[in-house]
Amino acid sequence: CGEISVGAYGNAPVHIGCEIKLYIHMAVSENDISLYGFEKYEDLDLFKMLITVSGVGSRTAAGILAEKNSLDIIKAIGGADVDFFKKIKGIGLKTAQRIIVDLKSKIGGLGELDLRDNLPLLEDDLVLSLQQLGFERKEIENVTAKLPKDLEKLEEKLEWCLLNLGR
């Protein structure tokens, strides 16, 4: 009987005999054949990207995904957050830098992300958009603090902020 390495499987407990759906990656090396299972296809996709980085093998990539949420990983890559990766067991400064440099241009290839589950990404885009339009950080913080909760799309939030910045 073989094994499949699986990180945290959502929020639901998994029991023996429980049926689950996994996206599988088979890693073949000189001395080993391992299977890695992922609940979401996006996690498998990110895993495949991580193992393209020099110094990041299958075990390390699986460890990163087991410890951190994939959307947080993507945000850390996009924001060049070296400290985010250094906090993960087995990742040093050089590897953290390599992950960011090698994957920053590739993270757009991860397909559609549900930004409702990751509002900080949306908020960062909103702040950057407003800064590029010439607004100061302080006035952006003041107006975004008052954003109505029912606005989900970036365009809606941007329009609301522009109307309320009063220029």
Short mmCIF file of N, CA and C in Angstrom, two decimals:
data_model
loop_
_atom_site.label_atom_id
_atom_site.label_comp_id
_atom_site.label_asym_id
_atom_site.label_seq_id
_atom_site.Cartn_x
_atom_site.Cartn_y
_atom_site.Cartn_z
N CYS A 1 0.84 -1.18 0.00
CA CYS A 1 0.00 0.00 0.00
C CYS A 1 0.89 1.24 0.00
N GLY A 2 0.65 2.17 -0.92
CA GLY A 2 1.46 3.38 -1.01
C GLY A 2 0.87 4.49 -0.18
N GLU A 3 1.60 5.59 -0.14
CA GLU A 3 1.16 6.75 0.63
C GLU A 3 1.17 7.98 -0.26
N ILE A 4 0.31 8.91 0.08
CA ILE A 4 0.28 10.21 -0.58
C ILE A 4 0.46 11.26 0.49
N SER A 5 1.48 12.11 0.34
CA SER A 5 1.68 13.20 1.29
C SER A 5 0.63 14.27 1.01
N VAL A 6 -0.13 14.60 2.04
CA VAL A 6 -1.19 15.59 1.91
C VAL A 6 -1.03 16.60 3.03
N GLY A 7 -1.06 17.88 2.69
CA GLY A 7 -1.02 18.93 3.71
C GLY A 7 -2.38 19.00 4.38
N ALA A 8 -2.63 20.09 5.05
CA ALA A 8 -3.93 20.28 5.70
C ALA A 8 -5.02 20.22 4.64
N TYR A 9 -6.05 19.43 4.89
CA TYR A 9 -7.12 19.27 3.91
C TYR A 9 -8.30 20.13 4.32
N GLY A 10 -8.27 21.38 3.89
CA GLY A 10 -9.37 22.30 4.19
C GLY A 10 -9.60 22.42 5.68
N ASN A 11 -10.82 22.67 6.06
CA ASN A 11 -11.18 22.77 7.47
C ASN A 11 -11.88 21.52 7.96
N ALA A 12 -12.19 20.62 7.04
CA ALA A 12 -12.93 19.42 7.42
C ALA A 12 -11.98 18.32 7.87
N PRO A 13 -12.32 17.63 8.96
CA PRO A 13 -11.49 16.50 9.38
C PRO A 13 -11.62 15.34 8.39
N VAL A 14 -10.52 14.67 8.13
CA VAL A 14 -10.52 13.53 7.21
C VAL A 14 -10.27 12.27 8.02
N HIS A 15 -11.12 11.28 7.83
CA HIS A 15 -11.01 10.03 8.57
C HIS A 15 -10.75 8.87 7.61
N ILE A 16 -10.22 7.79 8.12
CA ILE A 16 -10.02 6.59 7.32
C ILE A 16 -11.37 6.16 6.78
N GLY A 17 -11.41 5.88 5.49
CA GLY A 17 -12.66 5.49 4.84
C GLY A 17 -13.43 6.66 4.27
N CYS A 18 -13.02 7.88 4.62
CA CYS A 18 -13.67 9.09 4.12
C CYS A 18 -13.20 9.33 2.68
N GLU A 19 -14.12 9.63 1.79
CA GLU A 19 -13.76 9.84 0.40
C GLU A 19 -13.44 11.32 0.17
N ILE A 20 -12.28 11.58 -0.42
CA ILE A 20 -11.86 12.95 -0.73
C ILE A 20 -11.35 13.00 -2.16
N LYS A 21 -11.31 14.19 -2.72
CA LYS A 21 -10.78 14.39 -4.07
C LYS A 21 -9.44 15.11 -3.93
N LEU A 22 -8.41 14.56 -4.56
CA LEU A 22 -7.08 15.16 -4.51
C LEU A 22 -6.53 15.35 -5.91
N TYR A 23 -5.76 16.41 -6.07
CA TYR A 23 -4.97 16.60 -7.28
C TYR A 23 -3.57 16.11 -6.94
N ILE A 24 -3.05 15.20 -7.75
CA ILE A 24 -1.82 14.48 -7.41
C ILE A 24 -0.64 14.93 -8.28
N HIS A 25 0.51 15.02 -7.64
CA HIS A 25 1.78 15.21 -8.34
C HIS A 25 2.70 14.05 -7.98
N MET A 26 3.27 13.41 -8.99
CA MET A 26 4.21 12.33 -8.74
C MET A 26 5.63 12.87 -8.93
N ALA A 27 6.41 12.81 -7.87
CA ALA A 27 7.80 13.29 -7.90
C ALA A 27 8.71 12.07 -7.99
N VAL A 28 9.49 12.01 -9.04
CA VAL A 28 10.41 10.89 -9.24
C VAL A 28 11.83 11.41 -9.12
N SER A 29 12.58 10.81 -8.20
CA SER A 29 13.99 11.16 -8.06
C SER A 29 14.80 9.88 -8.18
N GLU A 30 16.10 10.02 -8.04
CA GLU A 30 17.01 8.88 -8.19
C GLU A 30 16.67 7.73 -7.24
N ASN A 31 16.32 8.05 -6.01
CA ASN A 31 16.09 7.02 -4.99
C ASN A 31 14.65 6.91 -4.52
N ASP A 32 13.74 7.67 -5.11
CA ASP A 32 12.41 7.74 -4.51
C ASP A 32 11.35 8.09 -5.55
N ILE A 33 10.17 7.58 -5.32
CA ILE A 33 8.98 8.01 -6.04
C ILE A 33 7.96 8.40 -4.98
N SER A 34 7.54 9.66 -5.00
CA SER A 34 6.60 10.16 -3.99
C SER A 34 5.38 10.76 -4.67
N LEU A 35 4.25 10.66 -3.99
CA LEU A 35 3.02 11.27 -4.45
C LEU A 35 2.62 12.38 -3.48
N TYR A 36 2.27 13.54 -4.02
CA TYR A 36 1.83 14.67 -3.20
C TYR A 36 0.40 15.01 -3.63
N GLY A 37 -0.49 15.10 -2.65
CA GLY A 37 -1.89 15.37 -2.94
C GLY A 37 -2.33 16.74 -2.46
N PHE A 38 -3.18 17.38 -3.25
CA PHE A 38 -3.65 18.73 -2.95
C PHE A 38 -5.16 18.81 -3.11
N GLU A 39 -5.79 19.50 -2.19
CA GLU A 39 -7.25 19.66 -2.22
C GLU A 39 -7.69 20.53 -3.40
N LYS A 40 -6.92 21.58 -3.69
CA LYS A 40 -7.29 22.51 -4.76
C LYS A 40 -6.25 22.45 -5.88
N TYR A 41 -6.74 22.61 -7.10
CA TYR A 41 -5.85 22.59 -8.25
C TYR A 41 -4.85 23.74 -8.17
N GLU A 42 -5.27 24.88 -7.62
CA GLU A 42 -4.38 26.04 -7.49
C GLU A 42 -3.17 25.70 -6.62
N ASP A 43 -3.38 24.88 -5.59
CA ASP A 43 -2.27 24.47 -4.72
C ASP A 43 -1.29 23.59 -5.49
N LEU A 44 -1.83 22.68 -6.31
CA LEU A 44 -0.97 21.83 -7.14
C LEU A 44 -0.17 22.69 -8.11
N ASP A 45 -0.83 23.66 -8.72
CA ASP A 45 -0.18 24.56 -9.66
C ASP A 45 0.96 25.33 -8.99
N LEU A 46 0.69 25.85 -7.79
CA LEU A 46 1.71 26.58 -7.05
C LEU A 46 2.86 25.65 -6.65
N PHE A 47 2.53 24.43 -6.24
CA PHE A 47 3.55 23.42 -5.90
C PHE A 47 4.48 23.21 -7.10
N LYS A 48 3.89 23.04 -8.28
CA LYS A 48 4.70 22.82 -9.49
C LYS A 48 5.61 24.01 -9.78
N MET A 49 5.12 25.21 -9.52
CA MET A 49 5.95 26.40 -9.71
C MET A 49 7.09 26.44 -8.69
N LEU A 50 6.77 26.12 -7.45
CA LEU A 50 7.79 26.15 -6.39
C LEU A 50 8.93 25.18 -6.68
N ILE A 51 8.62 23.99 -7.20
CA ILE A 51 9.69 23.01 -7.43
C ILE A 51 10.56 23.36 -8.63
N THR A 52 10.18 24.39 -9.39
CA THR A 52 11.07 24.84 -10.47
C THR A 52 12.19 25.73 -9.95
N VAL A 53 12.05 26.20 -8.71
CA VAL A 53 13.05 27.08 -8.11
C VAL A 53 14.24 26.25 -7.63
N SER A 54 15.44 26.67 -7.99
CA SER A 54 16.65 25.97 -7.56
C SER A 54 16.72 25.96 -6.03
N GLY A 55 16.91 24.78 -5.46
CA GLY A 55 17.00 24.65 -4.01
C GLY A 55 15.68 24.32 -3.34
N VAL A 56 14.60 24.30 -4.12
CA VAL A 56 13.29 23.94 -3.58
C VAL A 56 12.86 22.62 -4.20
N GLY A 57 12.93 21.57 -3.40
CA GLY A 57 12.50 20.26 -3.87
C GLY A 57 11.04 20.02 -3.52
N SER A 58 10.59 18.82 -3.82
CA SER A 58 9.19 18.46 -3.56
C SER A 58 8.84 18.55 -2.08
N ARG A 59 9.73 18.05 -1.22
CA ARG A 59 9.44 18.09 0.22
C ARG A 59 9.36 19.52 0.74
N THR A 60 10.28 20.35 0.29
CA THR A 60 10.28 21.75 0.72
C THR A 60 9.03 22.47 0.22
N ALA A 61 8.69 22.26 -1.05
CA ALA A 61 7.49 22.90 -1.61
C ALA A 61 6.24 22.44 -0.87
N ALA A 62 6.16 21.15 -0.58
CA ALA A 62 5.00 20.62 0.16
C ALA A 62 4.97 21.22 1.57
N GLY A 63 6.15 21.39 2.17
CA GLY A 63 6.24 22.00 3.49
C GLY A 63 5.76 23.44 3.50
N ILE A 64 6.12 24.17 2.45
CA ILE A 64 5.68 25.56 2.33
C ILE A 64 4.15 25.61 2.26
N LEU A 65 3.58 24.76 1.42
CA LEU A 65 2.12 24.76 1.25
C LEU A 65 1.39 24.19 2.46
N ALA A 66 2.05 23.34 3.22
CA ALA A 66 1.42 22.81 4.44
C ALA A 66 1.40 23.87 5.54
N GLU A 67 2.41 24.74 5.52
CA GLU A 67 2.53 25.74 6.57
C GLU A 67 1.79 27.04 6.26
N LYS A 68 1.71 27.38 4.99
CA LYS A 68 1.13 28.67 4.60
C LYS A 68 0.03 28.50 3.56
N ASN A 69 -0.93 29.39 3.59
CA ASN A 69 -2.03 29.43 2.63
C ASN A 69 -1.49 29.85 1.26
N SER A 70 -1.98 29.23 0.19
CA SER A 70 -1.44 29.52 -1.13
C SER A 70 -1.64 30.98 -1.53
N LEU A 71 -2.75 31.58 -1.15
CA LEU A 71 -2.95 32.99 -1.48
C LEU A 71 -1.97 33.89 -0.73
N ASP A 72 -1.62 33.52 0.50
CA ASP A 72 -0.61 34.28 1.25
C ASP A 72 0.76 34.13 0.60
N ILE A 73 1.05 32.94 0.08
CA ILE A 73 2.32 32.70 -0.62
C ILE A 73 2.40 33.57 -1.87
N ILE A 74 1.32 33.60 -2.63
CA ILE A 74 1.27 34.41 -3.84
C ILE A 74 1.45 35.89 -3.51
N LYS A 75 0.78 36.34 -2.46
CA LYS A 75 0.91 37.73 -2.03
C LYS A 75 2.35 38.03 -1.61
N ALA A 76 2.99 37.10 -0.89
CA ALA A 76 4.38 37.29 -0.45
C ALA A 76 5.33 37.36 -1.64
N ILE A 77 5.08 36.55 -2.65
CA ILE A 77 5.91 36.59 -3.86
C ILE A 77 5.71 37.93 -4.56
N GLY A 78 4.47 38.31 -4.76
CA GLY A 78 4.16 39.58 -5.43
C GLY A 78 4.70 40.79 -4.69
N GLY A 79 4.71 40.71 -3.36
CA GLY A 79 5.19 41.81 -2.53
C GLY A 79 6.65 41.70 -2.15
N ALA A 80 7.35 40.70 -2.71
CA ALA A 80 8.78 40.47 -2.42
C ALA A 80 9.05 40.40 -0.92
N ASP A 81 8.21 39.67 -0.20
CA ASP A 81 8.30 39.55 1.26
C ASP A 81 9.23 38.39 1.65
N VAL A 82 10.52 38.67 1.71
CA VAL A 82 11.53 37.66 2.04
C VAL A 82 11.29 37.09 3.44
N ASP A 83 10.93 37.94 4.39
CA ASP A 83 10.71 37.48 5.77
C ASP A 83 9.60 36.44 5.87
N PHE A 84 8.57 36.55 5.05
CA PHE A 84 7.48 35.59 5.03
C PHE A 84 8.03 34.18 4.80
N PHE A 85 8.93 34.05 3.83
CA PHE A 85 9.49 32.74 3.50
C PHE A 85 10.53 32.28 4.50
N LYS A 86 11.30 33.22 5.06
CA LYS A 86 12.33 32.85 6.04
C LYS A 86 11.73 32.25 7.30
N LYS A 87 10.48 32.56 7.60
CA LYS A 87 9.81 32.01 8.79
C LYS A 87 9.41 30.55 8.61
N ILE A 88 9.48 30.05 7.39
CA ILE A 88 9.10 28.67 7.10
C ILE A 88 10.31 27.77 7.33
N LYS A 89 10.08 26.67 8.04
CA LYS A 89 11.15 25.74 8.36
C LYS A 89 11.84 25.26 7.08
N GLY A 90 13.18 25.36 7.07
CA GLY A 90 13.96 24.88 5.94
C GLY A 90 14.21 25.92 4.85
N ILE A 91 13.70 27.12 5.03
CA ILE A 91 13.90 28.18 4.03
C ILE A 91 14.81 29.26 4.61
N GLY A 92 15.94 29.45 3.96
CA GLY A 92 16.87 30.50 4.37
C GLY A 92 16.74 31.72 3.48
N LEU A 93 17.60 32.68 3.71
CA LEU A 93 17.56 33.94 2.97
C LEU A 93 17.70 33.73 1.46
N LYS A 94 18.71 32.97 1.04
CA LYS A 94 18.96 32.79 -0.39
C LYS A 94 17.80 32.09 -1.09
N THR A 95 17.26 31.05 -0.45
CA THR A 95 16.13 30.33 -1.05
C THR A 95 14.91 31.23 -1.11
N ALA A 96 14.67 32.00 -0.07
CA ALA A 96 13.53 32.93 -0.05
C ALA A 96 13.66 33.93 -1.21
N GLN A 97 14.86 34.46 -1.39
CA GLN A 97 15.09 35.42 -2.47
C GLN A 97 14.90 34.76 -3.84
N ARG A 98 15.39 33.52 -3.99
CA ARG A 98 15.25 32.80 -5.25
C ARG A 98 13.78 32.54 -5.59
N ILE A 99 12.99 32.16 -4.57
CA ILE A 99 11.56 31.92 -4.79
C ILE A 99 10.91 33.18 -5.35
N ILE A 100 11.20 34.30 -4.74
CA ILE A 100 10.59 35.56 -5.17
C ILE A 100 11.05 35.95 -6.57
N VAL A 101 12.35 35.92 -6.81
CA VAL A 101 12.88 36.32 -8.11
C VAL A 101 12.38 35.40 -9.22
N ASP A 102 12.42 34.09 -8.98
CA ASP A 102 12.04 33.13 -10.01
C ASP A 102 10.54 33.10 -10.29
N LEU A 103 9.73 33.37 -9.28
CA LEU A 103 8.28 33.18 -9.45
C LEU A 103 7.48 34.47 -9.61
N LYS A 104 8.09 35.61 -9.33
CA LYS A 104 7.33 36.87 -9.38
C LYS A 104 6.65 37.07 -10.73
N SER A 105 7.33 36.77 -11.80
CA SER A 105 6.73 36.98 -13.13
C SER A 105 5.76 35.87 -13.50
N LYS A 106 5.79 34.76 -12.78
CA LYS A 106 4.93 33.61 -13.11
C LYS A 106 3.62 33.57 -12.33
N ILE A 107 3.50 34.33 -11.25
CA ILE A 107 2.32 34.17 -10.40
C ILE A 107 1.03 34.60 -11.09
N GLY A 108 1.12 35.39 -12.14
CA GLY A 108 -0.08 35.74 -12.89
C GLY A 108 -0.65 34.55 -13.63
N GLY A 109 0.15 33.50 -13.81
CA GLY A 109 -0.30 32.31 -14.52
C GLY A 109 -1.04 31.32 -13.67
N LEU A 110 -1.47 31.72 -12.49
CA LEU A 110 -2.16 30.79 -11.60
C LEU A 110 -3.66 30.76 -11.83
N GLY A 111 -4.14 31.46 -12.83
CA GLY A 111 -5.58 31.41 -13.12
C GLY A 111 -6.36 32.36 -12.24
N GLU A 112 -7.65 32.19 -12.27
CA GLU A 112 -8.54 33.06 -11.50
C GLU A 112 -8.45 32.75 -10.02
N LEU A 113 -8.28 33.76 -9.22
CA LEU A 113 -8.26 33.61 -7.77
C LEU A 113 -9.52 34.24 -7.21
N ASP A 114 -10.08 33.63 -6.21
CA ASP A 114 -11.26 34.19 -5.57
C ASP A 114 -10.80 35.25 -4.57
N LEU A 115 -10.82 36.49 -4.99
CA LEU A 115 -10.29 37.57 -4.15
C LEU A 115 -11.18 37.88 -2.96
N ARG A 116 -12.41 37.36 -2.94
CA ARG A 116 -13.25 37.57 -1.77
C ARG A 116 -12.67 36.87 -0.56
N ASP A 117 -11.90 35.79 -0.80
CA ASP A 117 -11.27 35.07 0.31
C ASP A 117 -9.97 35.72 0.73
N ASN A 118 -9.51 36.70 -0.04
CA ASN A 118 -8.23 37.32 0.26
C ASN A 118 -8.31 38.83 0.07
N LEU A 119 -9.09 39.47 0.89
CA LEU A 119 -9.29 40.90 0.75
C LEU A 119 -8.02 41.73 0.84
N PRO A 120 -6.98 41.32 1.62
CA PRO A 120 -5.76 42.13 1.63
C PRO A 120 -5.16 42.32 0.24
N LEU A 121 -5.22 41.32 -0.64
CA LEU A 121 -4.71 41.49 -2.00
C LEU A 121 -5.50 42.58 -2.71
N LEU A 122 -6.81 42.55 -2.58
CA LEU A 122 -7.67 43.53 -3.21
C LEU A 122 -7.38 44.92 -2.64
N GLU A 123 -7.21 45.00 -1.34
CA GLU A 123 -6.93 46.29 -0.70
C GLU A 123 -5.59 46.85 -1.18
N ASP A 124 -4.58 46.00 -1.35
CA ASP A 124 -3.29 46.46 -1.85
C ASP A 124 -3.45 47.06 -3.25
N ASP A 125 -4.22 46.39 -4.11
CA ASP A 125 -4.46 46.89 -5.46
C ASP A 125 -5.19 48.22 -5.42
N LEU A 126 -6.14 48.34 -4.51
CA LEU A 126 -6.90 49.58 -4.35
C LEU A 126 -5.98 50.72 -3.94
N VAL A 127 -5.16 50.48 -2.94
CA VAL A 127 -4.23 51.50 -2.45
C VAL A 127 -3.25 51.91 -3.55
N LEU A 128 -2.69 50.93 -4.25
CA LEU A 128 -1.75 51.24 -5.34
C LEU A 128 -2.43 52.07 -6.44
N SER A 129 -3.66 51.70 -6.78
CA SER A 129 -4.40 52.44 -7.81
C SER A 129 -4.60 53.89 -7.40
N LEU A 130 -5.00 54.09 -6.16
CA LEU A 130 -5.24 55.46 -5.67
C LEU A 130 -3.94 56.25 -5.58
N GLN A 131 -2.85 55.60 -5.20
CA GLN A 131 -1.55 56.29 -5.14
C GLN A 131 -1.12 56.71 -6.54
N GLN A 132 -1.35 55.85 -7.53
CA GLN A 132 -0.97 56.19 -8.90
C GLN A 132 -1.80 57.35 -9.44
N LEU A 133 -2.97 57.54 -8.87
CA LEU A 133 -3.81 58.68 -9.26
C LEU A 133 -3.42 59.96 -8.52
N GLY A 134 -2.41 59.87 -7.65
CA GLY A 134 -1.87 61.06 -6.99
C GLY A 134 -2.34 61.31 -5.57
N PHE A 135 -3.08 60.39 -4.98
CA PHE A 135 -3.56 60.58 -3.61
C PHE A 135 -2.48 60.18 -2.61
N GLU A 136 -2.46 60.87 -1.49
CA GLU A 136 -1.49 60.59 -0.43
C GLU A 136 -1.93 59.39 0.40
N ARG A 137 -0.96 58.68 0.96
CA ARG A 137 -1.23 57.47 1.74
C ARG A 137 -2.22 57.74 2.89
N LYS A 138 -2.05 58.86 3.56
CA LYS A 138 -2.89 59.19 4.72
C LYS A 138 -4.36 59.34 4.30
N GLU A 139 -4.61 60.09 3.21
CA GLU A 139 -5.99 60.27 2.78
C GLU A 139 -6.59 58.97 2.23
N ILE A 140 -5.74 58.11 1.66
CA ILE A 140 -6.20 56.80 1.18
C ILE A 140 -6.62 55.94 2.37
N GLU A 141 -5.81 55.94 3.42
CA GLU A 141 -6.13 55.16 4.62
C GLU A 141 -7.44 55.64 5.24
N ASN A 142 -7.63 56.96 5.28
CA ASN A 142 -8.86 57.52 5.86
C ASN A 142 -10.10 57.07 5.09
N VAL A 143 -10.03 57.12 3.76
CA VAL A 143 -11.22 56.78 2.97
C VAL A 143 -11.45 55.26 2.91
N THR A 144 -10.39 54.47 2.85
CA THR A 144 -10.58 53.01 2.78
C THR A 144 -11.09 52.45 4.10
N ALA A 145 -10.83 53.14 5.19
CA ALA A 145 -11.34 52.70 6.49
C ALA A 145 -12.87 52.80 6.55
N LYS A 146 -13.44 53.65 5.70
CA LYS A 146 -14.89 53.87 5.69
C LYS A 146 -15.61 53.11 4.58
N LEU A 147 -14.87 52.27 3.84
CA LEU A 147 -15.47 51.53 2.72
C LEU A 147 -16.65 50.67 3.18
N PRO A 148 -17.77 50.73 2.46
CA PRO A 148 -18.90 49.84 2.79
C PRO A 148 -18.51 48.37 2.59
N LYS A 149 -18.95 47.52 3.47
CA LYS A 149 -18.59 46.10 3.44
C LYS A 149 -19.19 45.36 2.24
N ASP A 150 -20.28 45.89 1.67
CA ASP A 150 -20.94 45.19 0.56
C ASP A 150 -20.23 45.37 -0.78
N LEU A 151 -19.22 46.21 -0.85
CA LEU A 151 -18.46 46.38 -2.09
C LEU A 151 -17.39 45.30 -2.17
N GLU A 152 -17.46 44.46 -3.21
CA GLU A 152 -16.51 43.35 -3.32
C GLU A 152 -15.49 43.55 -4.43
N LYS A 153 -15.93 44.11 -5.55
CA LYS A 153 -15.05 44.25 -6.71
C LYS A 153 -14.15 45.48 -6.57
N LEU A 154 -12.94 45.35 -7.11
CA LEU A 154 -11.98 46.45 -7.07
C LEU A 154 -12.56 47.70 -7.72
N GLU A 155 -13.23 47.53 -8.86
CA GLU A 155 -13.79 48.67 -9.58
C GLU A 155 -14.81 49.42 -8.72
N GLU A 156 -15.65 48.67 -8.00
CA GLU A 156 -16.66 49.30 -7.13
C GLU A 156 -16.00 50.08 -6.01
N LYS A 157 -14.98 49.47 -5.41
CA LYS A 157 -14.27 50.13 -4.30
C LYS A 157 -13.55 51.39 -4.78
N LEU A 158 -12.91 51.27 -5.94
CA LEU A 158 -12.19 52.41 -6.50
C LEU A 158 -13.14 53.57 -6.80
N GLU A 159 -14.27 53.26 -7.41
CA GLU A 159 -15.27 54.29 -7.72
C GLU A 159 -15.77 54.96 -6.43
N TRP A 160 -16.06 54.16 -5.40
CA TRP A 160 -16.55 54.71 -4.14
C TRP A 160 -15.50 55.62 -3.51
N CYS A 161 -14.25 55.17 -3.51
CA CYS A 161 -13.16 55.96 -2.93
C CYS A 161 -12.98 57.29 -3.67
N LEU A 162 -13.02 57.24 -4.99
CA LEU A 162 -12.86 58.46 -5.77
C LEU A 162 -13.97 59.46 -5.49
N LEU A 163 -15.19 58.96 -5.36
CA LEU A 163 -16.32 59.85 -5.04
C LEU A 163 -16.18 60.46 -3.65
N ASN A 164 -15.56 59.72 -2.73
CA ASN A 164 -15.46 60.18 -1.35
C ASN A 164 -14.15 60.88 -1.01
N LEU A 165 -13.21 60.89 -1.93
CA LEU A 165 -11.97 61.63 -1.69
C LEU A 165 -12.16 63.12 -1.97
N GLY A 166 -13.19 63.46 -2.74
CA GLY A 166 -13.62 64.84 -2.90
C GLY A 166 -12.65 65.79 -3.57
N ARG A 167 -12.01 65.36 -4.63
CA ARG A 167 -11.15 66.29 -5.38
C ARG A 167 -11.88 66.81 -6.58
#
